[in-house]
């Protein structure tokens, strides 16, 4: 009986640890996705800047 309780307790602790690891992974995944989104915005902004003509770059208002 005590072996079953110990095994059940260990299984529950393992499950809780796995859930915590999943939460940690999800949190980091969200951070990474946000950084990727920001980088994409920066790339598109720099590409738009690159499409301006010489006179727009020199005399344009930004």
N, CA, C and O atoms as CSV, one atom per row, in Angstrom:
chain,resi,resn,atom,element,x,y,z
A,1,UNK,N,N,0.820,-1.198,0.000
A,1,UNK,CA,C,0.000,0.000,0.000
A,1,UNK,C,C,0.865,1.264,0.000
A,1,UNK,O,O,0.607,2.206,-0.749
A,2,UNK,N,N,1.890,1.268,0.848
A,2,UNK,CA,C,2.767,2.436,0.926
A,2,UNK,C,C,3.537,2.620,-0.378
A,2,UNK,O,O,3.827,3.749,-0.773
A,3,UNK,N,N,3.868,1.516,-1.047
A,3,UNK,CA,C,4.563,1.605,-2.329
A,3,UNK,C,C,3.671,2.259,-3.377
A,3,UNK,O,O,4.139,3.052,-4.195
A,4,UNK,N,N,2.391,1.925,-3.349
A,4,UNK,CA,C,1.454,2.518,-4.296
A,4,UNK,C,C,1.301,4.019,-4.044
A,4,UNK,O,O,1.247,4.808,-4.987
A,5,UNK,N,N,1.234,4.405,-2.780
A,5,UNK,CA,C,1.105,5.819,-2.429
A,5,UNK,C,C,2.361,6.573,-2.860
A,5,UNK,O,O,2.273,7.673,-3.407
A,6,UNK,N,N,3.518,5.985,-2.613
A,6,UNK,CA,C,4.777,6.622,-2.995
A,6,UNK,C,C,4.874,6.753,-4.515
A,6,UNK,O,O,5.317,7.780,-5.029
A,7,UNK,N,N,4.458,5.713,-5.226
A,7,UNK,CA,C,4.486,5.750,-6.686
A,7,UNK,C,C,3.522,6.801,-7.217
A,7,UNK,O,O,3.846,7.532,-8.153
A,8,UNK,N,N,2.340,6.876,-6.620
A,8,UNK,CA,C,1.357,7.883,-7.033
A,8,UNK,C,C,1.868,9.285,-6.753
A,8,UNK,O,O,1.703,10.184,-7.578
A,9,UNK,N,N,2.487,9.477,-5.594
A,9,UNK,CA,C,3.034,10.777,-5.234
A,9,UNK,C,C,4.127,11.170,-6.220
A,9,UNK,O,O,4.179,12.321,-6.654
A,10,UNK,N,N,4.981,10.254,-6.571
A,10,UNK,CA,C,6.052,10.524,-7.522
A,10,UNK,C,C,5.487,10.860,-8.907
A,10,UNK,O,O,5.989,11.758,-9.584
A,11,UNK,N,N,4.457,10.145,-9.319
A,11,UNK,CA,C,3.833,10.411,-10.610
A,11,UNK,C,C,3.206,11.802,-10.636
A,11,UNK,O,O,3.306,12.515,-11.634
A,12,UNK,N,N,2.569,12.177,-9.550
A,12,UNK,CA,C,1.952,13.501,-9.460
A,12,UNK,C,C,3.024,14.589,-9.496
A,12,UNK,O,O,2.863,15.588,-10.197
A,13,UNK,N,N,4.105,14.409,-8.755
A,13,UNK,CA,C,5.193,15.399,-8.744
A,13,UNK,C,C,5.820,15.535,-10.127
A,13,UNK,O,O,6.146,16.637,-10.568
A,14,UNK,N,N,5.985,14.400,-10.803
A,14,UNK,CA,C,6.542,14.426,-12.152
A,14,UNK,C,C,5.614,15.178,-13.098
A,14,UNK,O,O,6.067,15.960,-13.935
A,15,UNK,N,N,4.327,14.939,-12.960
A,15,UNK,CA,C,3.340,15.623,-13.788
A,15,UNK,C,C,3.365,17.136,-13.544
A,15,UNK,O,O,3.292,17.920,-14.491
A,16,UNK,N,N,3.467,17.535,-12.298
A,16,UNK,CA,C,3.516,18.956,-11.954
A,16,UNK,C,C,4.781,19.587,-12.533
A,16,UNK,O,O,4.729,20.688,-13.081
A,17,UNK,N,N,5.903,18.903,-12.415
A,17,UNK,CA,C,7.159,19.419,-12.964
A,17,UNK,C,C,7.072,19.564,-14.477
A,17,UNK,O,O,7.565,20.541,-15.040
A,18,UNK,N,N,6.448,18.594,-15.131
A,18,UNK,CA,C,6.286,18.665,-16.586
A,18,UNK,C,C,5.404,19.848,-16.975
A,18,UNK,O,O,5.686,20.536,-17.956
A,19,UNK,N,N,4.343,20.088,-16.215
A,19,UNK,CA,C,3.461,21.230,-16.483
A,19,UNK,C,C,4.213,22.542,-16.321
A,19,UNK,O,O,4.045,23.465,-17.117
A,20,UNK,N,N,5.043,22.618,-15.286
A,20,UNK,CA,C,5.833,23.839,-15.068
A,20,UNK,C,C,6.815,24.058,-16.208
A,20,UNK,O,O,7.042,25.197,-16.617
A,21,UNK,N,N,7.398,22.985,-16.724
A,21,UNK,CA,C,8.315,23.098,-17.851
A,21,UNK,C,C,7.564,23.578,-19.090
A,21,UNK,O,O,8.081,24.397,-19.849
A,22,UNK,N,N,6.346,23.072,-19.298
A,22,UNK,CA,C,5.540,23.497,-20.439
A,22,UNK,C,C,5.192,24.980,-20.330
A,22,UNK,O,O,5.245,25.703,-21.325
A,23,UNK,N,N,4.837,25.436,-19.130
A,23,UNK,CA,C,4.541,26.855,-18.928
A,23,UNK,C,C,5.763,27.705,-19.242
A,23,UNK,O,O,5.654,28.754,-19.878
A,24,UNK,N,N,6.931,27.247,-18.793
A,24,UNK,CA,C,8.185,27.952,-19.045
A,24,UNK,C,C,8.453,28.019,-20.542
A,24,UNK,O,O,8.847,29.063,-21.061
A,25,UNK,N,N,8.238,26.905,-21.232
A,25,UNK,CA,C,8.449,26.874,-22.681
A,25,UNK,C,C,7.470,27.793,-23.394
A,25,UNK,O,O,7.855,28.514,-24.314
A,26,UNK,N,N,6.211,27.777,-22.980
A,26,UNK,CA,C,5.202,28.637,-23.597
A,26,UNK,C,C,5.536,30.110,-23.394
A,26,UNK,O,O,5.353,30.928,-24.296
A,27,UNK,N,N,6.027,30.440,-22.205
A,27,UNK,CA,C,6.391,31.814,-21.910
A,27,UNK,C,C,7.527,32.272,-22.825
A,27,UNK,O,O,7.478,33.369,-23.382
A,28,UNK,N,N,8.532,31.441,-22.975
A,28,UNK,CA,C,9.659,31.785,-23.826
A,28,UNK,C,C,9.259,31.803,-25.299
A,28,UNK,O,O,9.778,32.611,-26.069
A,29,UNK,N,N,8.363,30.941,-25.689
A,29,UNK,CA,C,7.884,30.938,-27.069
A,29,UNK,C,C,7.183,32.256,-27.378
A,29,UNK,O,O,7.375,32.825,-28.453
A,30,UNK,N,N,6.374,32.742,-26.446
A,30,UNK,CA,C,5.690,34.022,-26.639
A,30,UNK,C,C,6.693,35.170,-26.771
A,30,UNK,O,O,6.526,36.058,-27.607
A,31,UNK,N,N,7.728,35.144,-25.945
A,31,UNK,CA,C,8.749,36.188,-26.004
A,31,UNK,C,C,9.451,36.156,-27.352
A,31,UNK,O,O,9.669,37.198,-27.968
A,32,UNK,N,N,9.801,34.974,-27.804
A,32,UNK,CA,C,10.501,34.824,-29.081
A,32,UNK,C,C,9.611,35.278,-30.235
A,32,UNK,O,O,10.080,35.961,-31.146
A,33,UNK,N,N,8.348,34.910,-30.204
A,33,UNK,CA,C,7.428,35.321,-31.265
A,33,UNK,C,C,7.268,36.839,-31.299
A,33,UNK,O,O,7.189,37.431,-32.375
A,34,UNK,N,N,7.220,37.467,-30.132
A,34,UNK,CA,C,7.130,38.933,-30.086
A,34,UNK,C,C,8.384,39.580,-30.667
A,34,UNK,O,O,8.300,40.580,-31.379
A,35,UNK,N,N,9.549,39.003,-30.360
A,35,UNK,CA,C,10.794,39.544,-30.906
A,35,UNK,C,C,10.844,39.383,-32.424
A,35,UNK,O,O,11.315,40.274,-33.130
A,36,UNK,N,N,10.364,38.262,-32.917
A,36,UNK,CA,C,10.325,38.032,-34.365
A,36,UNK,C,C,9.405,39.051,-35.025
A,36,UNK,O,O,9.730,39.592,-36.082
A,37,UNK,N,N,8.262,39.311,-34.405
A,37,UNK,CA,C,7.316,40.294,-34.942
A,37,UNK,C,C,7.956,41.680,-35.014
A,37,UNK,O,O,7.807,42.388,-36.011
A,38,UNK,N,N,8.668,42.061,-33.957
A,38,UNK,CA,C,9.331,43.359,-33.942
A,38,UNK,C,C,10.408,43.431,-35.020
A,38,UNK,O,O,10.546,44.454,-35.690
A,39,UNK,N,N,11.169,42.357,-35.191
A,39,UNK,CA,C,12.204,42.331,-36.224
A,39,UNK,C,C,11.605,42.456,-37.618
A,39,UNK,O,O,12.153,43.150,-38.474
A,40,UNK,N,N,10.483,41.786,-37.845
A,40,UNK,CA,C,9.817,41.895,-39.143
A,40,UNK,C,C,9.377,43.323,-39.410
A,40,UNK,O,O,9.495,43.816,-40.532
A,41,UNK,N,N,8.867,43.991,-38.374
A,41,UNK,CA,C,8.455,45.383,-38.523
A,41,UNK,C,C,9.652,46.271,-38.839
A,41,UNK,O,O,9.560,47.165,-39.680
A,42,UNK,N,N,10.765,46.028,-38.174
A,42,UNK,CA,C,11.973,46.811,-38.435
A,42,UNK,C,C,12.484,46.580,-39.846
A,42,UNK,O,O,12.926,47.516,-40.512
A,43,UNK,N,N,12.425,45.335,-40.304
A,43,UNK,CA,C,12.877,45.019,-41.658
A,43,UNK,C,C,11.998,45.710,-42.689
A,43,UNK,O,O,12.501,46.298,-43.647
A,44,UNK,N,N,10.694,45.639,-42.495
A,44,UNK,CA,C,9.808,46.275,-43.465
A,44,UNK,C,C,9.986,47.790,-43.455
A,44,UNK,O,O,9.896,48.427,-44.505
A,45,UNK,N,N,10.235,48.374,-42.289
A,45,UNK,CA,C,10.468,49.815,-42.210
A,45,UNK,C,C,11.765,50.183,-42.923
A,45,UNK,O,O,11.820,51.192,-43.626
A,46,UNK,N,N,12.797,49.383,-42.751
A,46,UNK,CA,C,14.068,49.697,-43.406
A,46,UNK,C,C,13.965,49.481,-44.917
A,46,UNK,O,O,14.608,50.192,-45.690
A,47,UNK,N,N,13.171,48.515,-45.334
A,47,UNK,CA,C,12.968,48.305,-46.765
A,47,UNK,C,C,12.206,49.473,-47.371
A,47,UNK,O,O,12.510,49.901,-48.485
A,48,UNK,N,N,11.225,49.988,-46.654
A,48,UNK,CA,C,10.473,51.151,-47.138
A,48,UNK,C,C,11.394,52.363,-47.236
A,48,UNK,O,O,11.279,53.161,-48.166
A,49,UNK,N,N,12.291,52.497,-46.292
A,49,UNK,CA,C,13.254,53.604,-46.315
A,49,UNK,C,C,14.185,53.452,-47.510
A,49,UNK,O,O,14.568,54.447,-48.126
A,50,UNK,N,N,14.551,52.223,-47.844
A,50,UNK,CA,C,15.447,51.969,-48.966
A,50,UNK,C,C,14.809,52.267,-50.307
A,50,UNK,O,O,15.526,52.472,-51.286
A,51,UNK,N,N,13.500,52.298,-50.390
A,51,UNK,CA,C,12.798,52.553,-51.649
A,51,UNK,C,C,12.706,54.040,-51.976
A,51,UNK,O,O,12.332,54.401,-53.092
A,52,UNK,N,N,13.040,54.906,-51.027
A,52,UNK,CA,C,12.984,56.336,-51.274
A,52,UNK,C,C,14.087,56.741,-52.251
A,52,UNK,O,O,15.168,56.152,-52.277
A,53,UNK,N,N,13.792,57.739,-53.032
A,53,UNK,CA,C,14.776,58.262,-53.966
A,53,UNK,C,C,15.835,59.082,-53.246
A,53,UNK,O,O,15.702,59.388,-52.061
A,54,UNK,N,N,16.876,59.430,-53.968
A,54,UNK,CA,C,17.974,60.188,-53.398
A,54,UNK,C,C,17.499,61.512,-52.816
A,54,UNK,O,O,17.869,61.855,-51.693
A,55,UNK,N,N,16.688,62.264,-53.556
A,55,UNK,CA,C,16.221,63.562,-53.082
A,55,UNK,C,C,15.289,63.426,-51.878
A,55,UNK,O,O,15.286,64.279,-50.991
A,56,UNK,N,N,14.507,62.361,-51.852
A,56,UNK,CA,C,13.624,62.138,-50.697
A,56,UNK,C,C,14.457,61.832,-49.446
A,56,UNK,O,O,14.125,62.273,-48.346
A,57,UNK,N,N,15.534,61.076,-49.628
A,57,UNK,CA,C,16.393,60.768,-48.490
A,57,UNK,C,C,17.077,62.022,-47.979
A,57,UNK,O,O,17.205,62.216,-46.770
A,58,UNK,N,N,17.520,62.878,-48.899
A,58,UNK,CA,C,18.237,64.082,-48.500
A,58,UNK,C,C,17.326,65.164,-47.939
A,58,UNK,O,O,17.657,65.807,-46.942
A,59,UNK,N,N,16.177,65.364,-48.580
A,59,UNK,CA,C,15.327,66.497,-48.222
A,59,UNK,C,C,13.973,66.106,-47.632
A,59,UNK,O,O,13.171,66.976,-47.292
A,60,UNK,N,N,13.718,64.818,-47.510
A,60,UNK,CA,C,12.432,64.358,-46.998
A,60,UNK,C,C,12.272,64.634,-45.508
A,60,UNK,O,O,13.246,64.763,-44.766
A,61,UNK,N,N,11.024,64.719,-45.102
A,61,UNK,CA,C,10.712,64.931,-43.693
A,61,UNK,C,C,10.329,63.598,-43.083
A,61,UNK,O,O,9.434,62.917,-43.583
A,62,UNK,N,N,10.995,63.224,-42.013
A,62,UNK,CA,C,10.658,61.995,-41.276
A,62,UNK,C,C,10.811,62.197,-39.817
A,62,UNK,O,O,10.572,61.274,-39.038
